[in-house]
Amino acid sequence: MSLPESRPHFRRRLQELWVVLAMGCLLSTACRSQDFTHATIVASPQADPVEATAVQVLADEAERRTSIRWPVATSFPRESVISGSSPIVAARRTQILTLLPSELRADWLAVTANSRATSPDGFTIRTLARGRATVLVIGGDDDRGLLFGVGYFLRKLELGRGSALLSAPVNITTAPQVPLRSHQIGYRFKNNTYDAWTLPMFDQHIRELALFGTNEIQIVAPVSDDRPTSPLYPAPALDTVVGISRILDKYGLDCGLY
């Protein structure tokens, strides 16, 4: 932008405006990335198996992309507020207050005061700033809500080798509009894909579907095929179907059978 030299006050005012904007950006958490590279996950000591799985998924998927394993603690690391690191509190909403230090509880209550009542599969995520530290809170309305909240947070992170950044604070309270969000898989000859899969492969596939909000897997039974078996089977059909149902139980997902 070019300004006439005969009007220096315009140039001076423009320079002052840029200084104000730059200072505002430096002071605002919305203008800078939050570093979660060396985060600690804070989980409830009373977490049930599905909650514990959601926390494990968060650590697993971050490590898969960063090569850094986030430790899991059952109490808030107070030194993080001093060091400027970014803890991640992940639990059911009813457990969040007991996991936050006293100085952050009022902040959590203030930002969730107008949130809607809990809903099946819903979750709340809030970014709380305290000193140099940023605390990311994922509160599930129920067990599956925590898993879906973990998925939402992972999709917002910028993950790379040795780096986990959040470009802007995440503040959302949400729940699915429809109660059933199902995906069908079939361990049978006709698929010509799934019949070559092992249970660990099904586990990762189901996990990734859940991270995007799927809450049911419908299994197409092998007896529905024209052929009783497949040359690609790594394991008997019944063993695999039972194994898939156990995977769904681990993630708290519904299991349907066609």
PDB file of C-alpha atoms in Angstrom:
ATOM      1  CA  MET A   1       0.000   0.000   0.000  1.00  0.00           C
ATOM      2  CA  SER A   2       1.479   3.370  -1.070  1.00  0.00           C
ATOM      3  CA  LEU A   3       0.660   6.607   0.721  1.00  0.00           C
ATOM      4  CA  PRO A   4       1.582  10.128  -0.459  1.00  0.00           C
ATOM      5  CA  GLU A   5       4.632  11.528   1.315  1.00  0.00           C
ATOM      6  CA  SER A   6       2.696  14.789   1.727  1.00  0.00           C
ATOM      7  CA  ARG A   7       0.352  13.018   4.156  1.00  0.00           C
ATOM      8  CA  PRO A   8       2.735  11.440   6.722  1.00  0.00           C
ATOM      9  CA  HIS A   9       0.056  11.238   9.417  1.00  0.00           C
ATOM     10  CA  PHE A  10      -1.709   8.519   7.405  1.00  0.00           C
ATOM     11  CA  ARG A  11       1.507   6.524   7.269  1.00  0.00           C
ATOM     12  CA  ARG A  12       2.064   6.986  11.015  1.00  0.00           C
ATOM     13  CA  ARG A  13      -1.507   5.940  11.881  1.00  0.00           C
ATOM     14  CA  LEU A  14      -1.216   2.879   9.664  1.00  0.00           C
ATOM     15  CA  GLN A  15       2.007   1.856  11.397  1.00  0.00           C
ATOM     16  CA  GLU A  16       0.349   2.287  14.797  1.00  0.00           C
ATOM     17  CA  LEU A  17      -2.581   0.136  13.678  1.00  0.00           C
ATOM     18  CA  TRP A  18      -0.266  -2.661  12.584  1.00  0.00           C
ATOM     19  CA  VAL A  19       1.502  -2.565  15.958  1.00  0.00           C
ATOM     20  CA  VAL A  20      -1.833  -2.854  17.805  1.00  0.00           C
ATOM     21  CA  LEU A  21      -2.931  -5.771  15.638  1.00  0.00           C
ATOM     22  CA  ALA A  22       0.384  -7.546  16.058  1.00  0.00           C
ATOM     23  CA  MET A  23       0.301  -7.145  19.842  1.00  0.00           C
ATOM     24  CA  GLY A  24      -3.267  -8.398  19.982  1.00  0.00           C
ATOM     25  CA  CYS A  25      -2.323 -11.448  17.968  1.00  0.00           C
ATOM     26  CA  LEU A  26       0.603 -12.239  20.229  1.00  0.00           C
ATOM     27  CA  LEU A  27      -1.591 -12.004  23.311  1.00  0.00           C
ATOM     28  CA  SER A  28      -4.419 -14.099  21.897  1.00  0.00           C
ATOM     29  CA  THR A  29      -4.281 -17.898  22.059  1.00  0.00           C
ATOM     30  CA  ALA A  30      -6.354 -17.931  18.887  1.00  0.00           C
ATOM     31  CA  CYS A  31      -3.425 -16.443  16.937  1.00  0.00           C
ATOM     32  CA  ARG A  32      -0.811 -19.019  17.828  1.00  0.00           C
ATOM     33  CA  SER A  33      -0.536 -22.776  17.648  1.00  0.00           C
ATOM     34  CA  GLN A  34      -0.690 -24.746  20.866  1.00  0.00           C
ATOM     35  CA  ASP A  35       2.072 -27.311  21.250  1.00  0.00           C
ATOM     36  CA  PHE A  36       0.925 -30.768  22.382  1.00  0.00           C
ATOM     37  CA  THR A  37       4.081 -32.547  21.271  1.00  0.00           C
ATOM     38  CA  HIS A  38       4.980 -33.588  24.817  1.00  0.00           C
ATOM     39  CA  ALA A  39       1.511 -33.631  26.322  1.00  0.00           C
ATOM     40  CA  THR A  40       0.365 -35.739  29.257  1.00  0.00           C
ATOM     41  CA  ILE A  41      -3.057 -37.387  29.175  1.00  0.00           C
ATOM     42  CA  VAL A  42      -4.937 -37.110  32.456  1.00  0.00           C
ATOM     43  CA  ALA A  43      -7.526 -39.886  32.899  1.00  0.00           C
ATOM     44  CA  SER A  44      -9.830 -40.836  35.734  1.00  0.00           C
ATOM     45  CA  PRO A  45      -8.582 -43.528  38.137  1.00  0.00           C
ATOM     46  CA  GLN A  46     -12.192 -44.774  38.077  1.00  0.00           C
ATOM     47  CA  ALA A  47     -12.244 -45.145  34.290  1.00  0.00           C
ATOM     48  CA  ASP A  48     -14.144 -48.198  33.108  1.00  0.00           C
ATOM     49  CA  PRO A  49     -12.764 -50.437  30.310  1.00  0.00           C
ATOM     50  CA  VAL A  50     -14.354 -48.448  27.451  1.00  0.00           C
ATOM     51  CA  GLU A  51     -13.076 -45.142  28.869  1.00  0.00           C
ATOM     52  CA  ALA A  52      -9.623 -46.645  29.264  1.00  0.00           C
ATOM     53  CA  THR A  53      -9.754 -47.792  25.649  1.00  0.00           C
ATOM     54  CA  ALA A  54     -10.628 -44.265  24.478  1.00  0.00           C
ATOM     55  CA  VAL A  55      -7.601 -42.896  26.348  1.00  0.00           C
ATOM     56  CA  GLN A  56      -5.404 -45.625  24.855  1.00  0.00           C
ATOM     57  CA  VAL A  57      -6.683 -44.766  21.372  1.00  0.00           C
ATOM     58  CA  LEU A  58      -5.685 -41.132  21.901  1.00  0.00           C
ATOM     59  CA  ALA A  59      -2.158 -42.124  22.916  1.00  0.00           C
ATOM     60  CA  ASP A  60      -1.854 -44.801  20.200  1.00  0.00           C
ATOM     61  CA  GLU A  61      -2.964 -42.674  17.269  1.00  0.00           C
ATOM     62  CA  ALA A  62      -0.847 -39.696  18.312  1.00  0.00           C
ATOM     63  CA  GLU A  63       2.193 -41.949  18.678  1.00  0.00           C
ATOM     64  CA  ARG A  64       1.514 -43.583  15.302  1.00  0.00           C
ATOM     65  CA  ARG A  65       1.925 -40.186  13.619  1.00  0.00           C
ATOM     66  CA  THR A  66       4.479 -38.451  15.852  1.00  0.00           C
ATOM     67  CA  SER A  67       6.611 -41.343  17.196  1.00  0.00           C
ATOM     68  CA  ILE A  68       6.100 -39.825  20.668  1.00  0.00           C
ATOM     69  CA  ARG A  69       4.141 -41.707  23.332  1.00  0.00           C
ATOM     70  CA  TRP A  70       2.049 -39.468  25.561  1.00  0.00           C
ATOM     71  CA  PRO A  71       2.132 -40.729  29.156  1.00  0.00           C
ATOM     72  CA  VAL A  72      -1.143 -41.291  30.989  1.00  0.00           C
ATOM     73  CA  ALA A  73      -1.557 -39.976  34.536  1.00  0.00           C
ATOM     74  CA  THR A  74      -4.462 -40.194  36.965  1.00  0.00           C
ATOM     75  CA  SER A  75      -3.706 -36.839  38.586  1.00  0.00           C
ATOM     76  CA  PHE A  76      -3.115 -33.436  37.057  1.00  0.00           C
ATOM     77  CA  PRO A  77       0.595 -32.630  36.508  1.00  0.00           C
ATOM     78  CA  ARG A  78       0.824 -29.278  38.307  1.00  0.00           C
ATOM     79  CA  GLU A  79       4.329 -28.656  37.022  1.00  0.00           C
ATOM     80  CA  SER A  80       2.824 -28.351  33.527  1.00  0.00           C
ATOM     81  CA  VAL A  81       1.352 -24.950  34.387  1.00  0.00           C
ATOM     82  CA  ILE A  82       4.847 -23.748  35.276  1.00  0.00           C
ATOM     83  CA  SER A  83       6.661 -25.370  32.365  1.00  0.00           C
ATOM     84  CA  GLY A  84       4.069 -24.311  29.789  1.00  0.00           C
ATOM     85  CA  SER A  85       3.304 -27.826  28.542  1.00  0.00           C
ATOM     86  CA  SER A  86      -0.218 -28.812  27.491  1.00  0.00           C
ATOM     87  CA  PRO A  87      -2.037 -31.514  29.473  1.00  0.00           C
ATOM     88  CA  ILE A  88      -5.040 -33.276  27.920  1.00  0.00           C
ATOM     89  CA  VAL A  89      -7.785 -34.208  30.374  1.00  0.00           C
ATOM     90  CA  ALA A  90      -9.900 -37.037  28.914  1.00  0.00           C
ATOM     91  CA  ALA A  91     -12.802 -38.486  30.896  1.00  0.00           C
ATOM     92  CA  ARG A  92     -16.565 -38.469  31.239  1.00  0.00           C
ATOM     93  CA  ARG A  93     -17.991 -35.028  31.921  1.00  0.00           C
ATOM     94  CA  THR A  94     -19.044 -36.087  35.403  1.00  0.00           C
ATOM     95  CA  GLN A  95     -15.390 -36.810  36.255  1.00  0.00           C
ATOM     96  CA  ILE A  96     -13.743 -33.670  34.860  1.00  0.00           C
ATOM     97  CA  LEU A  97     -13.912 -31.469  37.970  1.00  0.00           C
ATOM     98  CA  THR A  98     -12.143 -34.065  40.100  1.00  0.00           C
ATOM     99  CA  LEU A  99      -9.259 -34.184  37.597  1.00  0.00           C
ATOM    100  CA  LEU A 100      -8.686 -30.436  37.233  1.00  0.00           C
ATOM    101  CA  PRO A 101      -6.654 -28.408  39.733  1.00  0.00           C
ATOM    102  CA  SER A 102      -8.698 -26.012  41.850  1.00  0.00           C
ATOM    103  CA  GLU A 103      -7.590 -22.950  39.866  1.00  0.00           C
ATOM    104  CA  LEU A 104      -9.057 -24.390  36.648  1.00  0.00           C
ATOM    105  CA  ARG A 105     -12.370 -25.713  37.965  1.00  0.00           C
ATOM    106  CA  ALA A 106     -14.063 -22.318  37.842  1.00  0.00           C
ATOM    107  CA  ASP A 107     -12.896 -21.892  34.234  1.00  0.00           C
ATOM    108  CA  TRP A 108     -14.409 -25.259  33.265  1.00  0.00           C
ATOM    109  CA  LEU A 109     -17.685 -24.464  35.028  1.00  0.00           C
ATOM    110  CA  ALA A 110     -17.832 -21.040  33.394  1.00  0.00           C
ATOM    111  CA  VAL A 111     -17.388 -22.298  29.824  1.00  0.00           C
ATOM    112  CA  THR A 112     -19.798 -25.215  30.294  1.00  0.00           C
ATOM    113  CA  ALA A 113     -22.476 -23.359  32.237  1.00  0.00           C
ATOM    114  CA  ASN A 114     -24.686 -22.918  29.181  1.00  0.00           C
ATOM    115  CA  SER A 115     -23.948 -26.311  27.625  1.00  0.00           C
ATOM    116  CA  ARG A 116     -26.870 -28.574  26.848  1.00  0.00           C
ATOM    117  CA  ALA A 117     -27.675 -31.561  28.990  1.00  0.00           C
ATOM    118  CA  THR A 118     -25.813 -34.784  28.309  1.00  0.00           C
ATOM    119  CA  SER A 119     -26.852 -36.766  25.239  1.00  0.00           C
ATOM    120  CA  PRO A 120     -25.958 -40.279  24.059  1.00  0.00           C
ATOM    121  CA  ASP A 121     -22.612 -40.254  22.233  1.00  0.00           C
ATOM    122  CA  GLY A 122     -22.168 -36.518  22.857  1.00  0.00           C
ATOM    123  CA  PHE A 123     -19.068 -34.727  24.083  1.00  0.00           C
ATOM    124  CA  THR A 124     -17.674 -31.351  25.135  1.00  0.00           C
ATOM    125  CA  ILE A 125     -14.188 -30.085  24.335  1.00  0.00           C
ATOM    126  CA  ARG A 126     -12.811 -26.914  25.877  1.00  0.00           C
ATOM    127  CA  THR A 127      -9.423 -25.205  25.637  1.00  0.00           C
ATOM    128  CA  LEU A 128      -8.489 -23.624  28.969  1.00  0.00           C
ATOM    129  CA  ALA A 129      -5.525 -21.240  29.254  1.00  0.00           C
ATOM    130  CA  ARG A 130      -3.634 -20.854  32.502  1.00  0.00           C
ATOM    131  CA  GLY A 131      -0.379 -18.924  32.513  1.00  0.00           C
ATOM    132  CA  ARG A 132       1.915 -20.343  29.867  1.00  0.00           C
ATOM    133  CA  ALA A 133       0.001 -23.622  29.755  1.00  0.00           C
ATOM    134  CA  THR A 134      -2.935 -24.714  27.658  1.00  0.00           C
ATOM    135  CA  VAL A 135      -5.180 -27.426  29.090  1.00  0.00           C
ATOM    136  CA  LEU A 136      -7.345 -29.315  26.603  1.00  0.00           C
ATOM    137  CA  VAL A 137     -10.391 -30.972  28.182  1.00  0.00           C
ATOM    138  CA  ILE A 138     -12.336 -33.751  26.451  1.00  0.00           C
ATOM    139  CA  GLY A 139     -15.486 -34.592  28.378  1.00  0.00           C
ATOM    140  CA  GLY A 140     -17.653 -37.420  27.088  1.00  0.00           C
ATOM    141  CA  ASP A 141     -21.339 -37.465  27.918  1.00  0.00           C
ATOM    142  CA  ASP A 142     -20.868 -41.230  28.153  1.00  0.00           C
ATOM    143  CA  ASP A 143     -18.158 -43.750  27.318  1.00  0.00           C
ATOM    144  CA  ARG A 144     -18.686 -43.629  23.578  1.00  0.00           C
ATOM    145  CA  GLY A 145     -18.947 -39.860  23.700  1.00  0.00           C
ATOM    146  CA  LEU A 146     -15.420 -39.776  25.096  1.00  0.00           C
ATOM    147  CA  LEU A 147     -14.205 -41.933  22.197  1.00  0.00           C
ATOM    148  CA  PHE A 148     -15.919 -39.678  19.661  1.00  0.00           C
ATOM    149  CA  GLY A 149     -14.489 -36.605  21.391  1.00  0.00           C
ATOM    150  CA  VAL A 150     -11.018 -38.144  21.117  1.00  0.00           C
ATOM    151  CA  GLY A 151     -11.641 -38.643  17.403  1.00  0.00           C
ATOM    152  CA  TYR A 152     -12.702 -35.022  16.933  1.00  0.00           C
ATOM    153  CA  PHE A 153      -9.610 -33.766  18.748  1.00  0.00           C
ATOM    154  CA  LEU A 154      -7.268 -36.003  16.739  1.00  0.00           C
ATOM    155  CA  ARG A 155      -8.756 -34.684  13.502  1.00  0.00           C
ATOM    156  CA  LYS A 156      -8.047 -31.110  14.606  1.00  0.00           C
ATOM    157  CA  LEU A 157      -4.417 -31.776  15.519  1.00  0.00           C
ATOM    158  CA  GLU A 158      -1.614 -31.252  13.031  1.00  0.00           C
ATOM    159  CA  LEU A 159       0.453 -34.390  13.600  1.00  0.00           C
ATOM    160  CA  GLY A 160       3.875 -35.077  12.122  1.00  0.00           C
ATOM    161  CA  ARG A 161       7.097 -36.797  13.075  1.00  0.00           C
ATOM    162  CA  GLY A 162       8.065 -35.324  16.427  1.00  0.00           C
ATOM    163  CA  SER A 163       5.311 -32.687  16.406  1.00  0.00           C
ATOM    164  CA  ALA A 164       1.690 -32.281  17.546  1.00  0.00           C
ATOM    165  CA  LEU A 165       0.200 -28.819  17.117  1.00  0.00           C
ATOM    166  CA  LEU A 166      -3.278 -27.365  17.489  1.00  0.00           C
ATOM    167  CA  SER A 167      -3.627 -24.376  15.194  1.00  0.00           C
ATOM    168  CA  ALA A 168      -6.567 -22.845  17.099  1.00  0.00           C
ATOM    169  CA  PRO A 169      -8.402 -23.497  20.369  1.00  0.00           C
ATOM    170  CA  VAL A 170     -11.139 -26.152  20.189  1.00  0.00           C
ATOM    171  CA  ASN A 171     -14.365 -25.275  21.979  1.00  0.00           C
ATOM    172  CA  ILE A 172     -17.389 -27.364  21.102  1.00  0.00           C
ATOM    173  CA  THR A 173     -20.341 -29.127  22.686  1.00  0.00           C
ATOM    174  CA  THR A 174     -22.046 -31.491  20.299  1.00  0.00           C
ATOM    175  CA  ALA A 175     -24.020 -34.721  19.936  1.00  0.00           C
ATOM    176  CA  PRO A 176     -25.080 -36.813  16.926  1.00  0.00           C
ATOM    177  CA  GLN A 177     -28.319 -35.919  15.152  1.00  0.00           C
ATOM    178  CA  VAL A 178     -29.187 -39.579  14.505  1.00  0.00           C
ATOM    179  CA  PRO A 179     -28.914 -42.400  17.060  1.00  0.00           C
ATOM    180  CA  LEU A 180     -27.613 -45.120  14.712  1.00  0.00           C
ATOM    181  CA  ARG A 181     -24.530 -44.615  12.541  1.00  0.00           C
ATOM    182  CA  SER A 182     -23.713 -48.064  11.269  1.00  0.00           C
ATOM    183  CA  HIS A 183     -21.192 -49.582   8.883  1.00  0.00           C
ATOM    184  CA  GLN A 184     -21.410 -53.063   7.367  1.00  0.00           C
ATOM    185  CA  ILE A 185     -18.513 -55.456   6.958  1.00  0.00           C
ATOM    186  CA  GLY A 186     -18.542 -59.032   5.733  1.00  0.00           C
ATOM    187  CA  TYR A 187     -16.071 -61.814   6.379  1.00  0.00           C
ATOM    188  CA  ARG A 188     -16.986 -63.973   3.389  1.00  0.00           C
ATOM    189  CA  PHE A 189     -15.802 -64.915  -0.086  1.00  0.00           C
ATOM    190  CA  LYS A 190     -18.000 -62.458  -1.952  1.00  0.00           C
ATOM    191  CA  ASN A 191     -16.313 -59.369  -0.527  1.00  0.00           C
ATOM    192  CA  ASN A 192     -12.941 -60.292  -2.019  1.00  0.00           C
ATOM    193  CA  THR A 193     -11.327 -57.944   0.522  1.00  0.00           C
ATOM    194  CA  TYR A 194     -12.363 -58.527   4.121  1.00  0.00           C
ATOM    195  CA  ASP A 195     -11.897 -62.281   3.772  1.00  0.00           C
ATOM    196  CA  ALA A 196      -8.112 -61.732   3.749  1.00  0.00           C
ATOM    197  CA  TRP A 197      -8.097 -59.618   6.899  1.00  0.00           C
ATOM    198  CA  THR A 198      -6.773 -60.619  10.308  1.00  0.00           C
ATOM    199  CA  LEU A 199      -8.360 -59.539  13.579  1.00  0.00           C
ATOM    200  CA  PRO A 200      -5.718 -56.794  14.174  1.00  0.00           C
ATOM    201  CA  MET A 201      -6.614 -55.375  10.751  1.00  0.00           C
ATOM    202  CA  PHE A 202     -10.314 -55.389  11.654  1.00  0.00           C
ATOM    203  CA  ASP A 203      -9.458 -53.746  14.974  1.00  0.00           C
ATOM    204  CA  GLN A 204      -7.701 -50.799  13.302  1.00  0.00           C
ATOM    205  CA  HIS A 205     -10.462 -50.443  10.690  1.00  0.00           C
ATOM    206  CA  ILE A 206     -13.180 -50.393  13.360  1.00  0.00           C
ATOM    207  CA  ARG A 207     -11.174 -47.967  15.495  1.00  0.00           C
ATOM    208  CA  GLU A 208     -10.849 -45.500  12.626  1.00  0.00           C
ATOM    209  CA  LEU A 209     -14.563 -45.745  11.824  1.00  0.00           C
ATOM    210  CA  ALA A 210     -15.320 -45.005  15.482  1.00  0.00           C
ATOM    211  CA  LEU A 211     -13.038 -41.965  15.446  1.00  0.00           C
ATOM    212  CA  PHE A 212     -15.322 -40.508  12.780  1.00  0.00           C
ATOM    213  CA  GLY A 213     -18.515 -41.271  14.728  1.00  0.00           C
ATOM    214  CA  THR A 214     -19.582 -44.799  13.766  1.00  0.00           C
ATOM    215  CA  ASN A 215     -21.369 -46.419  16.695  1.00  0.00           C
ATOM    216  CA  GLU A 216     -22.394 -49.785  15.222  1.00  0.00           C
ATOM    217  CA  ILE A 217     -20.819 -52.414  13.010  1.00  0.00           C
ATOM    218  CA  GLN A 218     -23.104 -54.831  11.221  1.00  0.00           C
ATOM    219  CA  ILE A 219     -21.389 -58.114  10.392  1.00  0.00           C
ATOM    220  CA  VAL A 220     -22.565 -60.013   7.314  1.00  0.00           C
ATOM    221  CA  ALA A 221     -22.453 -63.632   8.413  1.00  0.00           C
ATOM    222  CA  PRO A 222     -20.415 -66.035   6.247  1.00  0.00           C
ATOM    223  CA  VAL A 223     -23.432 -68.360   5.907  1.00  0.00           C
ATOM    224  CA  SER A 224     -25.080 -65.699   3.729  1.00  0.00           C
ATOM    225  CA  ASP A 225     -22.564 -66.292   0.920  1.00  0.00           C
ATOM    226  CA  ASP A 226     -22.819 -68.631  -2.048  1.00  0.00           C
ATOM    227  CA  ARG A 227     -19.631 -70.359  -0.899  1.00  0.00           C
ATOM    228  CA  PRO A 228     -19.034 -71.799   2.556  1.00  0.00           C
ATOM    229  CA  THR A 229     -15.435 -70.609   2.768  1.00  0.00           C
ATOM    230  CA  SER A 230     -12.781 -68.470   1.095  1.00  0.00           C
ATOM    231  CA  PRO A 231      -9.231 -69.422   0.074  1.00  0.00           C
ATOM    232  CA  LEU A 232      -8.083 -66.100   1.597  1.00  0.00           C
ATOM    233  CA  TYR A 233      -9.330 -66.817   5.123  1.00  0.00           C
ATOM    234  CA  PRO A 234      -6.486 -66.398   7.677  1.00  0.00           C
ATOM    235  CA  ALA A 235      -8.785 -67.933  10.328  1.00  0.00           C
ATOM    236  CA  PRO A 236     -12.091 -69.838  10.462  1.00  0.00           C
ATOM    237  CA  ALA A 237     -15.159 -67.716   9.830  1.00  0.00           C
ATOM    238  CA  LEU A 238     -16.814 -68.280  13.201  1.00  0.00           C
ATOM    239  CA  ASP A 239     -13.618 -67.471  15.107  1.00  0.00           C
ATOM    240  CA  THR A 240     -13.256 -64.215  13.190  1.00  0.00           C
ATOM    241  CA  VAL A 241     -16.868 -63.140  13.655  1.00  0.00           C
ATOM    242  CA  VAL A 242     -16.633 -63.792  17.395  1.00  0.00           C
ATOM    243  CA  GLY A 243     -13.320 -61.918  17.459  1.00  0.00           C
ATOM    244  CA  ILE A 244     -14.884 -58.907  15.711  1.00  0.00           C
ATOM    245  CA  SER A 245     -17.702 -58.839  18.267  1.00  0.00           C
ATOM    246  CA  ARG A 246     -15.121 -58.742  21.063  1.00  0.00           C
ATOM    247  CA  ILE A 247     -13.367 -55.825  19.365  1.00  0.00           C
ATOM    248  CA  LEU A 248     -16.680 -53.954  19.235  1.00  0.00           C
ATOM    249  CA  ASP A 249     -17.232 -54.640  22.920  1.00  0.00           C
ATOM    250  CA  LYS A 250     -13.800 -53.170  23.695  1.00  0.00           C
ATOM    251  CA  TYR A 251     -14.734 -49.894  21.967  1.00  0.00           C
ATOM    252  CA  GLY A 252     -18.267 -49.872  23.369  1.00  0.00           C
ATOM    253  CA  LEU A 253     -19.824 -50.095  19.896  1.00  0.00           C
ATOM    254  CA  ASP A 254     -23.016 -51.923  19.030  1.00  0.00           C
ATOM    255  CA  CYS A 255     -22.797 -55.188  17.120  1.00  0.00           C
ATOM    256  CA  GLY A 256     -25.332 -56.135  14.473  1.00  0.00           C
ATOM    257  CA  LEU A 257     -25.527 -59.418  12.559  1.00  0.00           C
ATOM    258  CA  TYR A 258     -26.981 -59.850   9.088  1.00  0.00           C
TER     259      TYR A 258
END
